[in-house]
PDB file of C-alpha atoms in Angstrom:
ATOM      1  CA  GLY A   1     -14.795   4.496  -0.898  1.00 86.00           C
ATOM      2  CA  ASN A   2     -12.442   2.332   1.090  1.00 90.00           C
ATOM      3  CA  SER A   3     -10.636   3.816   4.067  1.00 95.00           C
ATOM      4  CA  VAL A   4      -8.516   2.881   7.070  1.00 97.00           C
ATOM      5  CA  THR A   5      -8.497   4.658  10.417  1.00 97.00           C
ATOM      6  CA  GLN A   6      -5.681   4.267  12.928  1.00 96.00           C
ATOM      7  CA  MET A   7      -5.191   5.602  16.410  1.00 89.00           C
ATOM      8  CA  GLU A   8      -3.117   8.730  16.465  1.00 87.00           C
ATOM      9  CA  GLY A   9       0.389   8.744  17.809  1.00 87.00           C
ATOM     10  CA  PRO A  10       2.921   9.051  19.005  1.00 95.00           C
ATOM     11  CA  VAL A  11       2.559   6.106  21.333  1.00 96.00           C
ATOM     12  CA  THR A  12       5.333   6.066  23.937  1.00 97.00           C
ATOM     13  CA  LEU A  13       5.973   2.883  25.919  1.00 97.00           C
ATOM     14  CA  SER A  14       8.609   1.518  28.232  1.00 97.00           C
ATOM     15  CA  GLU A  15      10.532  -1.541  27.116  1.00 97.00           C
ATOM     16  CA  GLU A  16       8.656  -4.799  27.830  1.00 97.00           C
ATOM     17  CA  ALA A  17       5.280  -3.025  27.933  1.00 97.00           C
ATOM     18  CA  PHE A  18       2.222  -4.368  26.093  1.00 97.00           C
ATOM     19  CA  LEU A  19       1.386  -2.724  22.797  1.00 97.00           C
ATOM     20  CA  THR A  20      -1.952  -2.199  21.108  1.00 97.00           C
ATOM     21  CA  ILE A  21      -2.410  -0.039  18.024  1.00 97.00           C
ATOM     22  CA  ASN A  22      -6.023   0.208  16.933  1.00 97.00           C
ATOM     23  CA  CYS A  23      -7.067  -0.039  13.296  1.00 98.00           C
ATOM     24  CA  THR A  24     -10.555  -0.043  11.815  1.00 97.00           C
ATOM     25  CA  TYR A  25     -11.563  -0.064   8.184  1.00 97.00           C
ATOM     26  CA  THR A  26     -14.454   0.825   5.919  1.00 96.00           C
ATOM     27  CA  ALA A  27     -14.829  -1.189   2.741  1.00 93.00           C
ATOM     28  CA  THR A  28     -17.396  -2.714   0.436  1.00 87.00           C
ATOM     29  CA  GLY A  29     -16.747  -6.422   0.597  1.00 86.00           C
ATOM     30  CA  TYR A  30     -14.026  -8.306   2.416  1.00 88.00           C
ATOM     31  CA  PRO A  31     -10.540  -6.985   1.855  1.00 92.00           C
ATOM     32  CA  SER A  32      -7.194  -8.424   2.811  1.00 93.00           C
ATOM     33  CA  LEU A  33      -5.666  -6.564   5.758  1.00 95.00           C
ATOM     34  CA  PHE A  34      -2.046  -5.694   6.416  1.00 95.00           C
ATOM     35  CA  TRP A  35       0.302  -4.096   8.896  1.00 97.00           C
ATOM     36  CA  TYR A  36       3.394  -2.430   7.470  1.00 96.00           C
ATOM     37  CA  VAL A  37       6.300  -0.967   9.449  1.00 97.00           C
ATOM     38  CA  GLN A  38       8.511   1.938   8.420  1.00 94.00           C
ATOM     39  CA  TYR A  39      11.812   2.466  10.214  1.00 92.00           C
ATOM     40  CA  PRO A  40      13.407   5.920  10.055  1.00 86.00           C
ATOM     41  CA  GLY A  41      14.723   6.727   6.596  1.00 81.00           C
ATOM     42  CA  GLU A  42      13.495   3.476   5.085  1.00 84.00           C
ATOM     43  CA  GLY A  43      10.649   2.217   2.918  1.00 86.00           C
ATOM     44  CA  LEU A  44       7.774   0.046   4.071  1.00 92.00           C
ATOM     45  CA  GLN A  45       8.157  -3.551   5.214  1.00 93.00           C
ATOM     46  CA  LEU A  46       5.269  -5.965   5.442  1.00 93.00           C
ATOM     47  CA  LEU A  47       4.898  -7.019   9.082  1.00 96.00           C
ATOM     48  CA  LEU A  48       1.885  -9.321   8.869  1.00 96.00           C
ATOM     49  CA  LYS A  49      -1.321  -9.901   6.969  1.00 94.00           C
ATOM     50  CA  ALA A  50      -4.692 -11.645   7.091  1.00 95.00           C
ATOM     51  CA  THR A  51      -6.827 -12.458   4.080  1.00 92.00           C
ATOM     52  CA  LYS A  52     -10.165 -13.499   5.575  1.00 91.00           C
ATOM     53  CA  ALA A  53     -12.315 -13.071   8.653  1.00 93.00           C
ATOM     54  CA  ASP A  54     -10.976 -14.573  11.901  1.00 95.00           C
ATOM     55  CA  ASP A  55      -7.513 -15.094  10.395  1.00 95.00           C
ATOM     56  CA  LYS A  56      -4.664 -14.150  12.713  1.00 97.00           C
ATOM     57  CA  GLY A  57      -1.504 -12.744  11.194  1.00 96.00           C
ATOM     58  CA  SER A  58       1.678 -12.952  13.237  1.00 97.00           C
ATOM     59  CA  ASN A  59       5.345 -12.132  12.851  1.00 97.00           C
ATOM     60  CA  LYS A  60       8.254 -11.186  15.161  1.00 95.00           C
ATOM     61  CA  GLY A  61       5.990 -11.308  18.221  1.00 97.00           C
ATOM     62  CA  PHE A  62       3.362  -9.025  16.660  1.00 98.00           C
ATOM     63  CA  GLU A  63      -0.112 -10.304  15.916  1.00 98.00           C
ATOM     64  CA  ALA A  64      -3.435  -9.028  14.635  1.00 98.00           C
ATOM     65  CA  THR A  65      -6.804 -10.726  14.114  1.00 98.00           C
ATOM     66  CA  TYR A  66      -9.190  -9.905  11.264  1.00 97.00           C
ATOM     67  CA  ARG A  67     -12.516  -9.072  12.946  1.00 96.00           C
ATOM     68  CA  LYS A  68     -15.282  -8.760  10.370  1.00 94.00           C
ATOM     69  CA  GLU A  69     -17.990  -7.936  12.911  1.00 94.00           C
ATOM     70  CA  THR A  70     -16.111  -4.910  14.219  1.00 96.00           C
ATOM     71  CA  THR A  71     -14.223  -4.187  10.954  1.00 96.00           C
ATOM     72  CA  SER A  72     -11.000  -4.068  12.928  1.00 97.00           C
ATOM     73  CA  PHE A  73      -7.434  -5.345  12.711  1.00 98.00           C
ATOM     74  CA  HIS A  74      -5.697  -4.193  15.892  1.00 98.00           C
ATOM     75  CA  LEU A  75      -1.956  -4.751  16.208  1.00 98.00           C
ATOM     76  CA  GLU A  76      -0.639  -6.225  19.471  1.00 98.00           C
ATOM     77  CA  LYS A  77       2.668  -7.261  20.965  1.00 98.00           C
ATOM     78  CA  GLY A  78       3.168  -8.641  24.428  1.00 97.00           C
ATOM     79  CA  SER A  79       6.558  -7.095  25.171  1.00 96.00           C
ATOM     80  CA  VAL A  80       7.998  -4.292  23.053  1.00 97.00           C
ATOM     81  CA  GLN A  81      11.677  -3.574  22.581  1.00 97.00           C
ATOM     82  CA  VAL A  82      13.511  -0.341  21.779  1.00 96.00           C
ATOM     83  CA  SER A  83      14.159  -1.768  18.308  1.00 95.00           C
ATOM     84  CA  ASP A  84      10.386  -1.782  17.659  1.00 97.00           C
ATOM     85  CA  SER A  85      10.396   2.024  17.524  1.00 96.00           C
ATOM     86  CA  ALA A  86       9.021   2.878  14.088  1.00 96.00           C
ATOM     87  CA  VAL A  87       5.870   4.036  12.302  1.00 96.00           C
ATOM     88  CA  TYR A  88       3.209   1.378  11.829  1.00 97.00           C
ATOM     89  CA  PHE A  89       0.673   1.507   8.990  1.00 97.00           C
ATOM     90  CA  CYS A  90      -2.539  -0.458   8.702  1.00 97.00           C
ATOM     91  CA  ALA A  91      -3.696  -1.095   5.131  1.00 96.00           C
ATOM     92  CA  LEU A  92      -6.258  -2.969   3.057  1.00 94.00           C
ATOM     93  CA  SER A  93      -6.462  -4.224  -0.495  1.00 91.00           C
ATOM     94  CA  PHE A  94      -8.721  -6.161  -2.819  1.00 86.00           C
ATOM     95  CA  THR A  95      -7.191  -8.781  -5.091  1.00 74.00           C
ATOM     96  CA  GLY A  96      -9.585  -7.876  -7.878  1.00 65.00           C
ATOM     97  CA  GLY A  97      -8.508  -4.248  -7.728  1.00 60.00           C
ATOM     98  CA  GLY A  98      -4.902  -4.939  -8.694  1.00 67.00           C
ATOM     99  CA  ASN A  99      -4.012  -5.318  -5.057  1.00 77.00           C
ATOM    100  CA  LYS A 100      -3.575  -1.554  -4.648  1.00 89.00           C
ATOM    101  CA  LEU A 101      -3.095  -0.723  -0.994  1.00 93.00           C
ATOM    102  CA  THR A 102      -5.177   1.816   0.936  1.00 94.00           C
ATOM    103  CA  PHE A 103      -3.259   2.966   4.003  1.00 96.00           C
ATOM    104  CA  GLY A 104      -4.103   4.593   7.282  1.00 96.00           C
ATOM    105  CA  THR A 105      -2.176   7.671   8.388  1.00 96.00           C
ATOM    106  CA  GLY A 106       0.286   5.695  10.475  1.00 96.00           C
ATOM    107  CA  THR A 107       1.027   5.467  14.197  1.00 97.00           C
ATOM    108  CA  GLN A 108       4.461   6.334  15.515  1.00 96.00           C
ATOM    109  CA  LEU A 109       5.700   4.064  18.296  1.00 97.00           C
ATOM    110  CA  LYS A 110       8.520   5.148  20.595  1.00 97.00           C
ATOM    111  CA  VAL A 111       9.908   2.591  23.031  1.00 97.00           C
ATOM    112  CA  GLU A 112      12.129   3.838  25.841  1.00 96.00           C
ATOM    113  CA  LEU A 113      14.422   1.995  28.237  1.00 93.00           C
TER     114      LEU A 113
ATOM    115  CA  GLU B   1      18.103 -11.714  -4.990  1.00 59.00           C
ATOM    116  CA  THR B   2      18.109  -7.943  -5.462  1.00 72.00           C
ATOM    117  CA  GLY B   3      15.267  -6.041  -3.838  1.00 90.00           C
ATOM    118  CA  VAL B   4      13.429  -3.014  -5.140  1.00 94.00           C
ATOM    119  CA  THR B   5      15.732  -0.068  -5.790  1.00 95.00           C
ATOM    120  CA  GLN B   6      14.871   3.557  -6.463  1.00 97.00           C
ATOM    121  CA  SER B   7      16.823   6.532  -7.730  1.00 97.00           C
ATOM    122  CA  PRO B   8      17.654   9.175  -6.873  1.00 97.00           C
ATOM    123  CA  THR B   9      17.472   9.068  -3.088  1.00 96.00           C
ATOM    124  CA  HIS B  10      16.798  12.770  -2.728  1.00 96.00           C
ATOM    125  CA  LEU B  11      15.857  15.466  -5.210  1.00 96.00           C
ATOM    126  CA  ILE B  12      15.205  19.185  -4.995  1.00 98.00           C
ATOM    127  CA  LYS B  13      13.229  20.881  -7.761  1.00 98.00           C
ATOM    128  CA  THR B  14      11.661  24.264  -8.350  1.00 98.00           C
ATOM    129  CA  ARG B  15       7.938  24.822  -8.812  1.00 98.00           C
ATOM    130  CA  GLY B  16       6.971  24.425 -12.466  1.00 98.00           C
ATOM    131  CA  GLN B  17       9.821  22.054 -13.308  1.00 98.00           C
ATOM    132  CA  GLN B  18       9.498  18.442 -14.380  1.00 98.00           C
ATOM    133  CA  VAL B  19      10.967  15.401 -12.597  1.00 98.00           C
ATOM    134  CA  THR B  20      11.563  11.726 -13.400  1.00 98.00           C
ATOM    135  CA  LEU B  21      11.907   9.109 -10.676  1.00 98.00           C
ATOM    136  CA  ARG B  22      13.133   5.592 -11.367  1.00 98.00           C
ATOM    137  CA  CYS B  23      12.404   2.180  -9.921  1.00 98.00           C
ATOM    138  CA  SER B  24      13.939  -1.225 -10.527  1.00 96.00           C
ATOM    139  CA  SER B  25      11.635  -4.033  -9.555  1.00 93.00           C
ATOM    140  CA  GLN B  26      12.636  -7.133  -7.674  1.00 91.00           C
ATOM    141  CA  SER B  27      13.861  -9.968  -9.886  1.00 88.00           C
ATOM    142  CA  GLY B  28      10.964 -11.792 -11.535  1.00 87.00           C
ATOM    143  CA  HIS B  29       8.340  -9.187 -10.594  1.00 90.00           C
ATOM    144  CA  ASN B  30       6.277  -7.891 -13.516  1.00 91.00           C
ATOM    145  CA  THR B  31       4.073  -5.402 -11.671  1.00 93.00           C
ATOM    146  CA  VAL B  32       5.088  -2.009 -10.288  1.00 95.00           C
ATOM    147  CA  SER B  33       2.960   0.321  -8.176  1.00 95.00           C
ATOM    148  CA  TRP B  34       3.789   3.902  -7.216  1.00 97.00           C
ATOM    149  CA  TYR B  35       2.706   5.658  -4.028  1.00 97.00           C
ATOM    150  CA  GLN B  36       3.054   9.217  -2.728  1.00 98.00           C
ATOM    151  CA  GLN B  37       3.670   9.649   0.996  1.00 95.00           C
ATOM    152  CA  ALA B  38       3.321  13.215   2.256  1.00 95.00           C
ATOM    153  CA  LEU B  39       4.978  14.057   5.556  1.00 92.00           C
ATOM    154  CA  GLY B  40       3.087  12.533   8.462  1.00 89.00           C
ATOM    155  CA  GLN B  41       0.621  10.732   6.191  1.00 92.00           C
ATOM    156  CA  GLY B  42       0.102   7.241   4.865  1.00 93.00           C
ATOM    157  CA  PRO B  43       1.095   6.410   1.291  1.00 96.00           C
ATOM    158  CA  GLN B  44      -1.457   7.228  -1.414  1.00 97.00           C
ATOM    159  CA  PHE B  45      -1.745   5.035  -4.524  1.00 96.00           C
ATOM    160  CA  ILE B  46      -0.750   6.861  -7.725  1.00 97.00           C
ATOM    161  CA  PHE B  47      -0.884   4.107 -10.371  1.00 96.00           C
ATOM    162  CA  GLN B  48       0.172   0.581 -11.208  1.00 94.00           C
ATOM    163  CA  TYR B  49       1.885  -0.897 -14.265  1.00 94.00           C
ATOM    164  CA  TYR B  50       1.562  -4.511 -15.337  1.00 91.00           C
ATOM    165  CA  ARG B  51       3.497  -5.796 -18.324  1.00 89.00           C
ATOM    166  CA  GLU B  52       4.108  -2.252 -19.594  1.00 92.00           C
ATOM    167  CA  GLU B  53       0.441  -1.195 -19.432  1.00 93.00           C
ATOM    168  CA  GLU B  54      -1.218   1.041 -16.833  1.00 93.00           C
ATOM    169  CA  ASN B  55      -3.418  -1.141 -14.633  1.00 90.00           C
ATOM    170  CA  GLY B  56      -5.276   1.224 -12.363  1.00 90.00           C
ATOM    171  CA  ARG B  57      -4.818   4.801 -11.235  1.00 93.00           C
ATOM    172  CA  GLY B  58      -5.537   6.680  -8.040  1.00 93.00           C
ATOM    173  CA  ASN B  59      -6.852  10.194  -7.639  1.00 94.00           C
ATOM    174  CA  PHE B  60      -3.892  12.035  -9.158  1.00 97.00           C
ATOM    175  CA  PRO B  61      -3.957  14.550 -12.040  1.00 97.00           C
ATOM    176  CA  PRO B  62      -2.669  13.711 -15.535  1.00 97.00           C
ATOM    177  CA  ARG B  63       0.589  15.568 -14.912  1.00 98.00           C
ATOM    178  CA  PHE B  64       1.560  12.420 -13.001  1.00 98.00           C
ATOM    179  CA  SER B  65       2.473   9.863 -15.642  1.00 97.00           C
ATOM    180  CA  GLY B  66       4.464   6.688 -15.806  1.00 97.00           C
ATOM    181  CA  LEU B  67       6.176   4.087 -17.911  1.00 96.00           C
ATOM    182  CA  GLN B  68       7.166   0.494 -17.514  1.00 96.00           C
ATOM    183  CA  PHE B  69       9.950  -0.983 -19.605  1.00 95.00           C
ATOM    184  CA  PRO B  70      10.366  -4.523 -21.016  1.00 94.00           C
ATOM    185  CA  ASN B  71      12.655  -5.393 -18.088  1.00 92.00           C
ATOM    186  CA  TYR B  72       9.782  -4.276 -15.788  1.00 92.00           C
ATOM    187  CA  SER B  73      11.637  -1.289 -14.390  1.00 95.00           C
ATOM    188  CA  SER B  74       9.506   1.828 -14.190  1.00 97.00           C
ATOM    189  CA  GLU B  75       9.554   5.616 -14.230  1.00 98.00           C
ATOM    190  CA  LEU B  76       7.290   8.139 -12.584  1.00 98.00           C
ATOM    191  CA  ASN B  77       7.153  11.529 -14.294  1.00 98.00           C
ATOM    192  CA  VAL B  78       5.647  14.632 -12.758  1.00 98.00           C
ATOM    193  CA  ASN B  79       5.187  17.774 -14.857  1.00 97.00           C
ATOM    194  CA  ALA B  80       4.565  21.320 -13.712  1.00 98.00           C
ATOM    195  CA  LEU B  81       5.673  20.609 -10.150  1.00 98.00           C
ATOM    196  CA  GLU B  82       3.707  22.178  -7.319  1.00 98.00           C
ATOM    197  CA  LEU B  83       4.784  22.751  -3.737  1.00 98.00           C
ATOM    198  CA  ASP B  84       2.310  20.071  -2.582  1.00 97.00           C
ATOM    199  CA  ASP B  85       4.162  17.488  -4.664  1.00 98.00           C
ATOM    200  CA  SER B  86       6.881  17.498  -1.994  1.00 98.00           C
ATOM    201  CA  ALA B  87       6.747  13.973  -0.585  1.00 97.00           C
ATOM    202  CA  LEU B  88       8.396  10.575  -0.362  1.00 95.00           C
ATOM    203  CA  TYR B  89       7.644   8.602  -3.531  1.00 97.00           C
ATOM    204  CA  LEU B  90       7.556   4.861  -2.995  1.00 97.00           C
ATOM    205  CA  CYS B  91       7.730   2.162  -5.607  1.00 96.00           C
ATOM    206  CA  ALA B  92       6.539  -1.376  -4.924  1.00 95.00           C
ATOM    207  CA  SER B  93       6.927  -4.432  -7.108  1.00 93.00           C
ATOM    208  CA  SER B  94       4.988  -7.673  -7.074  1.00 90.00           C
ATOM    209  CA  LEU B  95       4.688 -10.920  -8.930  1.00 85.00           C
ATOM    210  CA  ALA B  96       1.542 -10.293 -10.960  1.00 78.00           C
ATOM    211  CA  THR B  97      -1.172  -7.931  -9.837  1.00 69.00           C
ATOM    212  CA  THR B  98      -2.277 -10.276  -7.066  1.00 73.00           C
ATOM    213  CA  GLY B  99       1.076 -10.706  -5.417  1.00 77.00           C
ATOM    214  CA  GLU B 100       2.477  -9.263  -2.228  1.00 83.00           C
ATOM    215  CA  GLN B 101       4.028  -5.843  -2.761  1.00 90.00           C
ATOM    216  CA  TYR B 102       7.671  -5.251  -1.861  1.00 91.00           C
ATOM    217  CA  PHE B 103       8.615  -1.629  -1.328  1.00 94.00           C
ATOM    218  CA  GLY B 104      11.748   0.257  -2.230  1.00 94.00           C
ATOM    219  CA  PRO B 105      13.367   2.835   0.081  1.00 93.00           C
ATOM    220  CA  GLY B 106      11.719   5.752  -1.717  1.00 95.00           C
ATOM    221  CA  THR B 107      12.786   9.009  -3.337  1.00 97.00           C
ATOM    222  CA  ARG B 108      12.410  12.152  -1.244  1.00 96.00           C
ATOM    223  CA  LEU B 109      11.266  14.996  -3.538  1.00 98.00           C
ATOM    224  CA  THR B 110      11.345  18.572  -2.296  1.00 98.00           C
ATOM    225  CA  VAL B 111       9.725  21.280  -4.405  1.00 98.00           C
ATOM    226  CA  THR B 112      10.705  24.883  -3.579  1.00 97.00           C
TER     227      THR B 112
END
């Protein structure tokens, strides 16, 4: 079946550091890929997405590129802020499958001053 | 525009009891999906409703059931609660089954 694997957390960075959170997927076919963010006590918010190979999703300084050859969708940000502290989830879906999302286990990011 | 809302926010039940969770979809959205998020895990797809019909189900037993109403709001019912049902239950609405999903804040269910 389909699955998503993320690097384990927590990831602790100093403010203005470079962020990478690794995500790889296993799927039959070519899914759409997503990064969601969950702030403490809140639901999930879509951060960015990519629907086909080599697409780059970007939002709020975060970006991720859909790499078909390595089945990866790593999340990056050049300079993190304390306000970026949250749990980040990588996910995939297939339009034909009702768009149900398959999530990774999440990576907690802590940014310190 | 009102976003996705869920009620109640928190709930404590005893093993063996039944529970109903509610979700109001975002205005204009006709599709609702439910997810279970255990502590420290990613959300797991329970089922989806489209125009009042179930449109796909994840690997959950039949004691997890749902409804969607003509106004597209939805309920998740869980019978014979087990301790492992303790989780955050997330509802997401979308415009048709192909649309982007918008999540509500969730209902935290604790089973003792």
